[in-house]
Amino acid sequence: VPDTLAALQAAAKAHLERFPEVIRVGVTGSNGKTTTKEMIYAVLREEMRAYASPGNLNSDCGLPLAAFNMPFDTEIAVFEMGMNRVGEIEELADICRPDLAVITNIGTAHIGILGSTDNIAAEKKKIASRFSGSEVLFVPGDDAYAPYLSEEIAGEVVRYGYRESRAEYRETHTGTEIRMPDHVLRIPIPGRFNGANALAALAVAQRLGVGTAAIQR
């Protein structure tokens, strides 16, 4: 082929199109992509035949490889989507076509290439660039870019986070507790930021109808 990367991406897109019944979740953001992807996967596999992209295969060549690794009996697949240049997220969105897309945050990773956090936000927002109206974008409610990320999306926007879940963060000797009015999440890693990652997983799981007991497990 004249362009091996383009061919790999086209083959991966065609491969995923063979499984229209598989629900696809895309995860992007400046930080926390892999952790959030693993948290979403951990919850979904409690009640579904779930798959997640291995490690951090999230690039223009990594995502296609992750797509080819998806088992044929998968019901829901979680794909991590990263970028270090203009246009990469849009390329990945075209391959993955997520039904649910999660943005973890807007930070300064690769700002030397992208030029500004405004440009980074614009690129991350393109995870929803292939939405047709029925899809859902999950936006971090406490991020300064939340209003911008929520604008002009061809689908539904759901904001998640401590405020939206009326959640309180508490660090314990075993990790983290996230206390909400009707239940508590306990995760074995510290940090308020990891609590935010867990709240992203909570929002996705609740949207897909996963039960509270499974989420807590």
XYZ file of C-alpha atoms in Angstrom:
217
model
C 0.000 0.000 0.000
C 1.233 3.578 -0.543
C 0.665 4.548 3.133
C 0.957 1.829 5.771
C -0.544 3.898 8.615
C -3.566 4.936 6.552
C -4.057 1.314 5.511
C -3.840 0.093 9.110
C -6.421 2.670 10.197
C -8.773 1.839 7.308
C -8.500 -1.880 8.068
C -9.257 -1.296 11.759
C -12.297 0.843 10.916
C -13.573 -1.836 8.534
C -12.953 -4.506 11.175
C -14.996 -2.660 13.811
C -17.794 -2.116 11.304
C -18.242 -5.905 11.287
C -19.580 -5.618 14.856
C -22.324 -2.956 14.792
C -23.929 -4.433 17.914
C -20.884 -3.657 20.086
C -21.297 -0.533 22.239
C -18.144 1.568 21.986
C -16.813 3.855 24.702
C -14.018 6.302 23.875
C -11.861 7.934 26.571
C -9.619 10.949 26.052
C -8.171 13.790 28.108
C -4.868 15.341 29.069
C -4.434 13.141 32.151
C -6.039 10.035 33.602
C -7.008 8.348 30.334
C -5.595 4.919 31.132
C -6.801 4.903 34.741
C -10.297 6.003 33.732
C -10.410 3.460 30.910
C -9.458 0.694 33.338
C -12.036 1.863 35.906
C -14.807 1.897 33.297
C -13.764 -1.569 32.136
C -13.622 -2.902 35.709
C -17.206 -1.805 36.314
C -18.692 -2.854 32.975
C -17.202 -6.346 33.049
C -19.205 -7.036 36.213
C -22.371 -7.310 34.119
C -21.296 -7.450 30.454
C -18.771 -9.119 28.161
C -16.467 -6.117 28.142
C -13.153 -5.393 26.450
C -10.673 -2.568 26.965
C -7.714 -1.521 24.855
C -4.568 -3.125 26.333
C -2.153 -0.893 28.245
C -2.129 2.528 26.647
C -2.586 1.602 22.988
C -4.199 4.958 22.237
C -2.368 6.513 19.292
C -2.890 6.648 15.528
C -1.325 3.179 15.289
C -2.115 1.961 18.840
C -5.905 2.303 18.581
C -6.116 0.174 15.412
C -4.066 -2.548 17.134
C -6.431 -2.393 20.112
C -9.383 -2.736 17.726
C -7.934 -5.904 16.178
C -7.504 -7.425 19.662
C -11.220 -7.143 20.505
C -12.772 -10.603 21.048
C -15.604 -11.527 18.698
C -18.107 -12.019 21.542
C -17.590 -8.518 23.014
C -20.724 -6.623 24.067
C -19.049 -3.365 25.015
C -15.551 -2.068 24.199
C -13.627 0.727 25.911
C -11.001 2.442 23.782
C -8.408 4.923 25.015
C -7.747 7.768 22.586
C -4.689 9.998 22.886
C -3.146 12.681 20.728
C 0.013 14.729 20.358
C -0.858 16.615 17.186
C -3.693 18.462 15.522
C -6.196 16.145 13.872
C -5.288 12.918 15.660
C -8.398 12.665 17.856
C -10.613 13.195 14.802
C -8.781 10.358 13.030
C -9.303 8.072 16.026
C -12.955 9.059 16.346
C -13.470 8.117 12.709
C -12.031 4.651 13.387
C -13.744 4.050 16.723
C -17.069 5.899 16.244
C -17.789 5.967 20.006
C -21.374 5.688 21.222
C -20.275 7.139 24.548
C -17.262 9.455 24.789
C -15.511 10.590 27.969
C -13.227 13.607 28.383
C -11.269 13.354 31.648
C -9.860 16.911 31.727
C -8.106 19.606 29.743
C -4.499 20.117 30.802
C -1.142 21.055 29.328
C 0.159 17.732 27.963
C 1.725 18.346 24.508
C 1.107 22.095 24.799
C 4.492 22.641 23.137
C 3.064 21.082 19.985
C -0.554 22.263 20.242
C 0.336 25.809 21.334
C -2.329 26.512 23.980
C -4.882 24.884 26.266
C -7.589 26.355 24.010
C -6.175 24.330 21.123
C -5.924 21.232 23.310
C -9.582 21.603 24.324
C -10.603 22.007 20.684
C -8.777 18.814 19.752
C -10.122 16.768 22.680
C -13.659 17.893 21.836
C -13.279 16.185 18.464
C -13.861 12.842 20.182
C -17.504 13.762 19.455
C -16.807 14.752 15.836
C -18.527 11.640 14.435
C -21.642 11.901 16.601
C -24.910 11.694 14.672
C -27.368 12.625 17.448
C -27.887 9.506 19.569
C -24.458 9.471 21.234
C -23.443 10.807 24.663
C -20.461 12.952 25.617
C -19.364 12.907 29.288
C -17.704 16.166 30.328
C -15.900 16.887 33.639
C -18.209 19.355 35.341
C -15.518 21.085 37.395
C -13.160 21.680 34.458
C -12.832 25.285 33.321
C -13.497 24.137 29.760
C -16.743 22.311 30.610
C -18.992 25.008 29.041
C -16.964 24.999 25.820
C -16.817 21.195 25.652
C -20.609 21.062 26.053
C -21.382 23.426 23.156
C -22.543 22.374 19.692
C -22.394 18.627 20.285
C -24.504 16.485 17.943
C -25.736 14.351 20.802
C -26.392 14.467 24.518
C -23.937 16.002 26.995
C -23.678 14.671 30.551
C -21.553 16.461 33.113
C -19.980 14.327 35.826
C -17.898 15.017 38.927
C -18.029 15.733 42.632
C -20.633 18.475 42.353
C -22.863 16.548 39.956
C -22.826 13.422 42.165
C -22.997 15.449 45.392
C -19.906 13.490 46.354
C -17.385 14.016 49.128
C -13.782 12.860 48.766
C -12.122 11.171 51.717
C -8.656 9.641 51.770
C -8.271 6.527 53.931
C -5.395 4.246 54.924
C -6.467 1.837 52.150
C -7.058 4.389 49.390
C -10.051 6.594 48.703
C -13.689 6.822 49.695
C -16.192 8.764 47.615
C -19.279 9.390 49.710
C -22.556 10.166 47.950
C -26.043 10.607 49.405
C -27.123 7.027 48.644
C -23.916 4.978 48.470
C -20.143 4.944 48.917
C -17.432 4.009 46.424
C -14.155 2.656 47.774
C -11.127 2.466 45.507
C -7.662 1.184 46.517
C -5.711 4.157 45.156
C -5.298 7.643 46.664
C -5.878 11.095 45.255
C -8.792 13.390 44.596
C -8.006 13.133 40.890
C -8.514 9.371 41.020
C -11.840 10.011 42.713
C -12.749 12.137 39.693
C -11.711 9.276 37.401
C -13.967 6.934 39.380
C -16.858 9.375 39.057
C -16.413 9.270 35.279
C -16.694 5.481 35.416
C -19.737 5.826 37.669
C -21.474 8.143 35.185
C -20.840 5.805 32.246
C -21.945 2.727 34.202
C -25.130 4.370 35.424
C -25.951 5.486 31.895
C -25.610 1.876 30.724
C -27.815 0.554 33.533
C -25.165 -1.162 35.611
C -26.448 -1.775 39.149
C -25.099 0.006 42.215
C -23.801 -3.213 43.782
C -21.779 -4.020 40.665
C -20.380 -0.492 40.555
C -19.318 -0.735 44.195
C -17.625 -4.093 43.594
